[in-house]
């Protein structure tokens, strides 16, 4: 239950469908999920670049960036990760309502939290992209030096080491980033969007 009382929903004048018509494409969320270093930010930004270059309306929400602002009050314990994902789900919904293709790059380690977000969207609007990469490969990549710190006990609750990651049971798209190139991955995601007539 929310804490706001005496509030009434005001129906927007312009519908999502009108925005789709104006933009010439549908909107959706590409929900990238995976371990730290699996390639979520890299792929979300590469897909965004391709969409933008092809004149589609798109945007990226990235975990590290959002935690600098909107979610700076949240830690990495389970409860705060859940609240992180709940808020991002709400923000993603606004972007989808505004007619855009939004790519979100959050570890989002808990299946239940991702499924709650999925339930906020209409069919075909929530596209779960499992960025699958073995942890030992992520740990070798270690683009921000976080695995090294976590192994040294400097980062508590680190995903994959001292905090769980629950892989998606039935994702729309799986990208194996230890064998797929970035270009191949982008192509796979764009093809999916075309097959669903979002583009
Ligand atoms: N304890 C711990 N565990 C995992 N990650 C950590 C942690 N502390 C800091 N970081 C950095 O925060 C980024 C993950 O933030 P997210 O908002 O995506 O996490 S979550 O969805 O709430 O689990 C994550 O970004 P990525 O490496 O891009 O995944 C890290 O840069
Ligand atoms: N096929 C690939 N797809 C995505 N990233 C890759 C791939 N191969 C190597 N990388 C590298 O792996 C790292 C992934 O880091 P990042 O995108 O920040 O991951 P995450 O956002 O999941 O933490 C980057 O340094 C990227 O260049």
PDB file of N, CA and C and ligand atoms in Angstrom, residues 35-37 40-41 63-64 67 76 81 84-85 105-109 144 146 155-159, ligand 1:
ATOM      1  N   UNK A  35      25.190 -10.841 -14.694  1.00  0.00           N
ATOM      2  CA  UNK A  35      26.233 -10.568 -13.699  1.00  0.00           C
ATOM      3  C   UNK A  35      26.969  -9.265 -14.011  1.00  0.00           C
ATOM      4  N   UNK A  36      27.629  -8.717 -13.014  1.00  0.00           N
ATOM      5  CA  UNK A  36      28.518  -7.584 -13.233  1.00  0.00           C
ATOM      6  C   UNK A  36      29.609  -8.013 -14.222  1.00  0.00           C
ATOM      7  N   UNK A  37      29.825  -7.216 -15.249  1.00  0.00           N
ATOM      8  CA  UNK A  37      30.849  -7.533 -16.246  1.00  0.00           C
ATOM      9  C   UNK A  37      30.371  -8.447 -17.357  1.00  0.00           C
ATOM     10  N   UNK A  40      26.024  -6.009 -19.931  1.00  0.00           N
ATOM     11  CA  UNK A  40      24.716  -5.322 -19.990  1.00  0.00           C
ATOM     12  C   UNK A  40      24.844  -3.893 -20.521  1.00  0.00           C
ATOM     13  N   UNK A  41      25.735  -3.100 -19.915  1.00  0.00           N
ATOM     14  CA  UNK A  41      25.871  -1.690 -20.320  1.00  0.00           C
ATOM     15  C   UNK A  41      26.389  -1.590 -21.744  1.00  0.00           C
ATOM     16  N   UNK A  63      22.335   0.959 -14.413  1.00  0.00           N
ATOM     17  CA  UNK A  63      22.387   0.801 -12.960  1.00  0.00           C
ATOM     18  C   UNK A  63      23.344   1.752 -12.254  1.00  0.00           C
ATOM     19  N   UNK A  64      24.587   1.762 -12.696  1.00  0.00           N
ATOM     20  CA  UNK A  64      25.590   2.629 -12.059  1.00  0.00           C
ATOM     21  C   UNK A  64      25.151   4.091 -12.118  1.00  0.00           C
ATOM     22  N   UNK A  67      22.132   4.946  -9.900  1.00  0.00           N
ATOM     23  CA  UNK A  67      22.520   4.946  -8.485  1.00  0.00           C
ATOM     24  C   UNK A  67      23.346   6.191  -8.112  1.00  0.00           C
ATOM     25  N   UNK A  76      23.090  -2.251  -1.519  1.00  0.00           N
ATOM     26  CA  UNK A  76      23.032  -3.501  -2.278  1.00  0.00           C
ATOM     27  C   UNK A  76      22.502  -4.667  -1.447  1.00  0.00           C
ATOM     28  N   UNK A  81      17.880  -3.649  -3.297  1.00  0.00           N
ATOM     29  CA  UNK A  81      17.921  -4.070  -4.707  1.00  0.00           C
ATOM     30  C   UNK A  81      16.494  -4.214  -5.221  1.00  0.00           C
ATOM     31  N   UNK A  84      15.196  -0.804  -5.846  1.00  0.00           N
ATOM     32  CA  UNK A  84      15.877  -0.312  -7.048  1.00  0.00           C
ATOM     33  C   UNK A  84      15.116  -0.771  -8.298  1.00  0.00           C
ATOM     34  N   UNK A  85      14.842  -2.052  -8.356  1.00  0.00           N
ATOM     35  CA  UNK A  85      14.197  -2.620  -9.545  1.00  0.00           C
ATOM     36  C   UNK A  85      12.739  -2.161  -9.647  1.00  0.00           C
ATOM     37  N   UNK A 105      19.843  -1.498 -17.992  1.00  0.00           N
ATOM     38  CA  UNK A 105      21.007  -2.348 -17.709  1.00  0.00           C
ATOM     39  C   UNK A 105      21.222  -2.407 -16.197  1.00  0.00           C
ATOM     40  N   UNK A 106      20.521  -3.334 -15.571  1.00  0.00           N
ATOM     41  CA  UNK A 106      20.615  -3.545 -14.114  1.00  0.00           C
ATOM     42  C   UNK A 106      20.883  -5.028 -13.873  1.00  0.00           C
ATOM     43  N   UNK A 107      21.680  -5.327 -12.869  1.00  0.00           N
ATOM     44  CA  UNK A 107      21.921  -6.743 -12.563  1.00  0.00           C
ATOM     45  C   UNK A 107      20.574  -7.428 -12.344  1.00  0.00           C
ATOM     46  N   UNK A 108      19.680  -6.737 -11.622  1.00  0.00           N
ATOM     47  CA  UNK A 108      18.337  -7.258 -11.306  1.00  0.00           C
ATOM     48  C   UNK A 108      18.419  -8.759 -11.009  1.00  0.00           C
ATOM     49  N   UNK A 109      19.046  -9.109  -9.888  1.00  0.00           N
ATOM     50  CA  UNK A 109      19.406 -10.514  -9.647  1.00  0.00           C
ATOM     51  C   UNK A 109      18.256 -11.434  -9.244  1.00  0.00           C
ATOM     52  N   UNK A 144      35.748  -2.898 -13.928  1.00  0.00           N
ATOM     53  CA  UNK A 144      35.865  -1.829 -12.916  1.00  0.00           C
ATOM     54  C   UNK A 144      36.679  -2.264 -11.698  1.00  0.00           C
ATOM     55  N   UNK A 146      35.975  -4.562  -9.660  1.00  0.00           N
ATOM     56  CA  UNK A 146      35.103  -4.847  -8.504  1.00  0.00           C
ATOM     57  C   UNK A 146      35.242  -6.281  -8.000  1.00  0.00           C
ATOM     58  N   UNK A 155      34.066  -5.424  -0.772  1.00  0.00           N
ATOM     59  CA  UNK A 155      32.682  -5.103  -1.173  1.00  0.00           C
ATOM     60  C   UNK A 155      31.748  -6.187  -0.636  1.00  0.00           C
ATOM     61  N   UNK A 156      30.887  -5.821   0.311  1.00  0.00           N
ATOM     62  CA  UNK A 156      29.939  -6.823   0.832  1.00  0.00           C
ATOM     63  C   UNK A 156      28.815  -7.068  -0.173  1.00  0.00           C
ATOM     64  N   UNK A 157      28.115  -8.177  -0.037  1.00  0.00           N
ATOM     65  CA  UNK A 157      26.946  -8.483  -0.894  1.00  0.00           C
ATOM     66  C   UNK A 157      27.271  -8.343  -2.372  1.00  0.00           C
ATOM     67  N   UNK A 158      28.402  -8.853  -2.808  1.00  0.00           N
ATOM     68  CA  UNK A 158      28.725  -8.697  -4.229  1.00  0.00           C
ATOM     69  C   UNK A 158      28.115  -9.844  -5.028  1.00  0.00           C
ATOM     70  N   UNK A 159      27.359  -9.488  -6.070  1.00  0.00           N
ATOM     71  CA  UNK A 159      26.626 -10.484  -6.859  1.00  0.00           C
ATOM     72  C   UNK A 159      27.566 -11.545  -7.415  1.00  0.00           C
TER      73      UNK A 159
HETATM   74  N1  LIG B   1      27.694  -5.337  -4.020  1.00  0.00           N
HETATM   75  C1  LIG B   1      27.575  -5.099  -5.341  1.00  0.00           C
HETATM   76  N2  LIG B   1      27.052  -6.049  -6.137  1.00  0.00           N
HETATM   77  C2  LIG B   1      26.925  -5.814  -7.453  1.00  0.00           C
HETATM   78  N3  LIG B   1      27.266  -4.634  -8.060  1.00  0.00           N
HETATM   79  C3  LIG B   1      27.788  -3.654  -7.294  1.00  0.00           C
HETATM   80  C4  LIG B   1      27.960  -3.848  -5.908  1.00  0.00           C
HETATM   81  N4  LIG B   1      28.498  -2.715  -5.396  1.00  0.00           N
HETATM   82  C5  LIG B   1      28.647  -1.862  -6.400  1.00  0.00           C
HETATM   83  N5  LIG B   1      28.217  -2.401  -7.557  1.00  0.00           N
HETATM   84  C6  LIG B   1      28.138  -1.640  -8.820  1.00  0.00           C
HETATM   85  O1  LIG B   1      26.747  -1.366  -8.999  1.00  0.00           O
HETATM   86  C7  LIG B   1      26.289  -1.859 -10.242  1.00  0.00           C
HETATM   87  C8  LIG B   1      25.014  -2.690 -10.054  1.00  0.00           C
HETATM   88  O2  LIG B   1      23.933  -1.879  -9.771  1.00  0.00           O
HETATM   89  P1  LIG B   1      22.464  -2.361 -10.138  1.00  0.00           P
HETATM   90  O3  LIG B   1      21.568  -1.236  -9.780  1.00  0.00           O
HETATM   91  O4  LIG B   1      22.445  -2.849 -11.525  1.00  0.00           O
HETATM   92  O5  LIG B   1      22.274  -3.606  -9.142  1.00  0.00           O
HETATM   93  S1  LIG B   1      20.923  -4.350  -8.738  1.00  0.00           S
HETATM   94  O6  LIG B   1      20.115  -4.523  -9.956  1.00  0.00           O
HETATM   95  O7  LIG B   1      20.213  -3.542  -7.750  1.00  0.00           O
HETATM   96  O8  LIG B   1      21.351  -5.636  -8.170  1.00  0.00           O
HETATM   97  C9  LIG B   1      27.372  -2.743 -10.803  1.00  0.00           C
HETATM   98  O9  LIG B   1      27.376  -2.438 -12.183  1.00  0.00           O
HETATM   99  P2  LIG B   1      27.622  -3.530 -13.321  1.00  0.00           P
HETATM  100  O10 LIG B   1      29.041  -3.998 -13.087  1.00  0.00           O
HETATM  101  O11 LIG B   1      27.474  -2.721 -14.582  1.00  0.00           O
HETATM  102  O12 LIG B   1      26.625  -4.629 -13.233  1.00  0.00           O
HETATM  103  C10 LIG B   1      28.636  -2.332 -10.063  1.00  0.00           C
HETATM  104  O13 LIG B   1      29.323  -1.356 -10.814  1.00  0.00           O
END
